[in-house]
Coordinates of C-alpha atoms in Angstrom, one line a residue:
M1467 CA 49.3 -6.6 87.9
K1468 CA 52.9 -4.8 87.8
D1469 CA 50.7 -2.7 90.6
T1470 CA 49.8 -5.8 92.5
I1471 CA 53.2 -6.9 92.8
K1472 CA 54.5 -3.8 93.8
G1473 CA 52.0 -3.5 96.5
I1474 CA 52.6 -7.0 97.9
I1475 CA 56.7 -6.1 97.9
I1476 CA 55.7 -2.6 99.9
G1477 CA 53.9 -5.0 102.2
V1478 CA 56.5 -7.5 102.8
V1479 CA 59.1 -4.6 103.4
S1480 CA 57.0 -2.6 105.4
S1481 CA 55.6 -5.9 107.9
L1482 CA 59.3 -6.5 108.5
I1483 CA 60.0 -2.7 109.3
A1484 CA 57.4 -3.0 111.5
S1485 CA 58.5 -6.0 113.4
G1486 CA 62.3 -4.5 113.0
I1487 CA 60.6 -1.8 115.7
I1488 CA 58.3 -3.7 117.6
Y1489 CA 61.7 -6.1 118.4
G1490 CA 63.2 -2.6 119.0
T1491 CA 61.3 -1.6 121.8
T1492 CA 60.1 -4.7 123.2
E1493 CA 62.8 -6.8 122.6
K1494 CA 60.5 -10.0 121.2
F1495 CA 60.5 -11.0 118.2
L1496 CA 56.8 -10.6 116.1
W1497 CA 57.1 -13.8 114.5
N1498 CA 58.4 -16.9 116.5
I1499 CA 59.0 -19.0 113.6
Q1500 CA 61.9 -21.4 114.8
L1501 CA 63.4 -23.1 111.1
P1502 CA 66.7 -24.6 110.5
L1503 CA 69.3 -23.2 108.3
W1504 CA 68.1 -25.4 105.5
G1505 CA 64.6 -24.2 105.9
W1506 CA 65.6 -20.8 105.6
L1507 CA 67.5 -21.2 102.9
I1508 CA 64.6 -23.5 100.8
L1509 CA 62.4 -20.5 101.9
T1510 CA 65.0 -17.9 100.2
L1511 CA 65.5 -19.7 96.9
V1512 CA 61.6 -20.0 96.8
I1513 CA 61.3 -16.7 96.8
L1514 CA 63.9 -15.8 94.4
F1515 CA 62.1 -18.1 92.2
A1516 CA 58.6 -16.7 92.3
F1517 CA 60.1 -13.3 92.1
Y1518 CA 62.2 -14.6 88.8
L1519 CA 58.9 -16.2 87.3
I1520 CA 56.6 -13.1 88.0
K1521 CA 59.1 -10.9 86.3
R1522 CA 59.6 -13.2 83.2
L1523 CA 55.7 -13.5 83.3
I1524 CA 55.2 -9.8 83.3
L1525 CA 58.0 -9.1 80.2
L1526 CA 56.6 -12.0 78.6
H1527 CA 53.0 -10.2 78.4
K1528 CA 54.4 -6.9 78.2
I1529 CA 55.9 -8.2 74.7
R1530 CA 52.9 -9.4 73.7
D1531 CA 50.4 -6.7 74.4
I1532 CA 53.2 -4.5 72.7
I1533 CA 53.6 -7.0 69.6
S1534 CA 49.8 -7.0 68.8
E1535 CA 49.8 -3.3 68.8
Y1536 CA 52.8 -2.1 66.9
T1537 CA 52.3 -3.5 63.8
E1538 CA 52.4 -0.5 61.3
G1539 CA 54.3 2.8 61.2
A1540 CA 56.1 4.8 58.8
F1541 CA 59.8 6.0 59.1
G1542 CA 60.8 9.2 58.5
D1543 CA 58.7 10.7 55.7
S1544 CA 57.9 7.6 53.9
Y1545 CA 54.7 5.5 52.9
V1546 CA 53.2 4.3 55.7
Y1547 CA 54.1 0.4 56.4
T1548 CA 52.0 -2.7 57.5
W1549 CA 54.1 -5.7 59.2
E1550 CA 52.9 -8.8 61.2
F1551 CA 55.7 -10.6 63.7
K1552 CA 56.4 -14.0 63.9
R1553 CA 58.3 -16.2 66.4
N1554 CA 61.9 -16.4 65.2
R1555 CA 64.5 -16.5 67.8
K1556 CA 68.0 -17.2 65.7
G1557 CA 66.9 -14.0 62.7
Q1558 CA 69.3 -11.5 62.2
Y1559 CA 66.3 -8.6 63.1
S1560 CA 65.0 -11.1 65.9
V1561 CA 64.2 -8.9 69.4
Y1562 CA 62.5 -11.0 72.7
G1563 CA 62.1 -14.2 70.3
Y1564 CA 60.1 -12.3 67.5
E1565 CA 60.8 -10.9 64.1
A1566 CA 59.1 -8.7 61.8
T1567 CA 57.7 -10.1 58.5
K1568 CA 55.3 -9.5 55.5
I1569 CA 56.4 -6.0 55.3
A1570 CA 53.9 -4.7 52.8
L1571 CA 53.2 -0.8 52.4
K1572 CA 49.4 -0.3 54.0
K1573 CA 48.1 1.9 50.4
S1574 CA 49.8 -0.1 47.1
L1575 CA 51.7 2.8 45.3
A1576 CA 48.6 2.2 42.3
E1577 CA 45.9 3.6 45.1
Q1578 CA 47.9 6.2 46.5
N1579 CA 48.5 7.8 42.8
N1580 CA 44.7 7.0 41.7
E1581 CA 43.4 9.9 44.9
H1582 CA 43.3 13.3 44.1
I1583 CA 46.1 14.0 46.4
F1584 CA 49.4 14.6 45.4
T1585 CA 51.8 11.6 47.4
C1586 CA 54.9 12.4 49.1
G1587 CA 57.1 9.9 50.8
H1588 CA 59.2 7.5 49.3
E1589 CA 60.0 3.6 49.5
V1590 CA 62.9 2.0 52.2
P1591 CA 64.7 -0.6 51.8
E1592 CA 63.5 -3.5 54.1
Q1593 CA 66.7 -4.2 56.0
I1594 CA 66.6 -0.7 57.3
I1595 CA 62.5 -1.2 58.1
K1596 CA 63.2 -4.6 60.0
M1597 CA 66.1 -2.2 62.1
M1598 CA 63.9 0.1 63.0
I1599 CA 61.5 -1.7 63.9
Q1600 CA 63.9 -3.8 66.1
L1601 CA 65.5 -0.9 67.7
T1602 CA 62.2 0.2 68.4
L1603 CA 60.6 -2.6 70.3
M1604 CA 63.5 -2.9 72.3
S1605 CA 63.2 0.8 73.2
M1606 CA 59.5 0.1 73.7
I1607 CA 60.1 -2.8 76.2
K1608 CA 62.5 -2.0 78.4
K1609 CA 62.6 1.8 79.1
R1610 CA 65.9 2.3 80.2
L1611 CA 67.4 0.5 76.9
G1612 CA 64.8 3.2 75.0
V1613 CA 66.5 6.3 77.2
L1614 CA 70.1 5.3 75.4
L1615 CA 68.4 4.3 71.8
R1616 CA 66.5 7.5 71.6
P1617 CA 69.3 9.6 70.0
T1618 CA 70.1 6.8 67.4
L1619 CA 66.3 6.4 66.5
E1620 CA 65.6 10.1 65.9
Y1621 CA 68.7 10.2 63.8
L1622 CA 67.2 7.1 61.8
H1623 CA 64.3 8.8 61.4
W1624 CA 66.0 12.2 60.0
I1625 CA 67.9 10.1 57.2
E1626 CA 64.9 8.8 56.2
N1627 CA 63.0 12.3 56.2
S1628 CA 64.1 14.1 52.3
Q1629 CA 62.4 17.3 53.9
C1630 CA 65.6 17.8 56.5
H1631 CA 68.2 17.1 53.6
K1632 CA 69.0 16.1 50.1
L1633 CA 69.6 12.6 51.0
L1634 CA 67.5 9.5 49.7
H1635 CA 67.9 5.9 48.9

């Protein structure tokens, strides 16, 4: 859908450039549309509203796609956690109208210790998990913001990685 909108914008801009070139060489307008000033104003407002609406719909679609896929993760060398997103606009860890809820270990500690493999990892407090989910979600949705948040996220993952240092909750 994003490529379609880019194609439409490129088509409109190129047609305006082509009509400008034709006017420059022949001194005749390609489009002889005569509208009063209020008509052009309404047309401009309709185009701006449509552009804003399309941009908003693309953002909502992107948010839903990312939220449906981003439902588990590990932070540093912690255990793997799963969560669900719930609509919540006023929560402390709410981002884009969603907040992570029902945070739990993917496998319980009893299941992990019954296996024949030694289990390494540690638990992370729920508030830190919510904060990291919130920051990660923000960086995934807005790429420009992701560039700014990447050092913070890397530092938070480093803090949770007990193999890099002796600090642990």
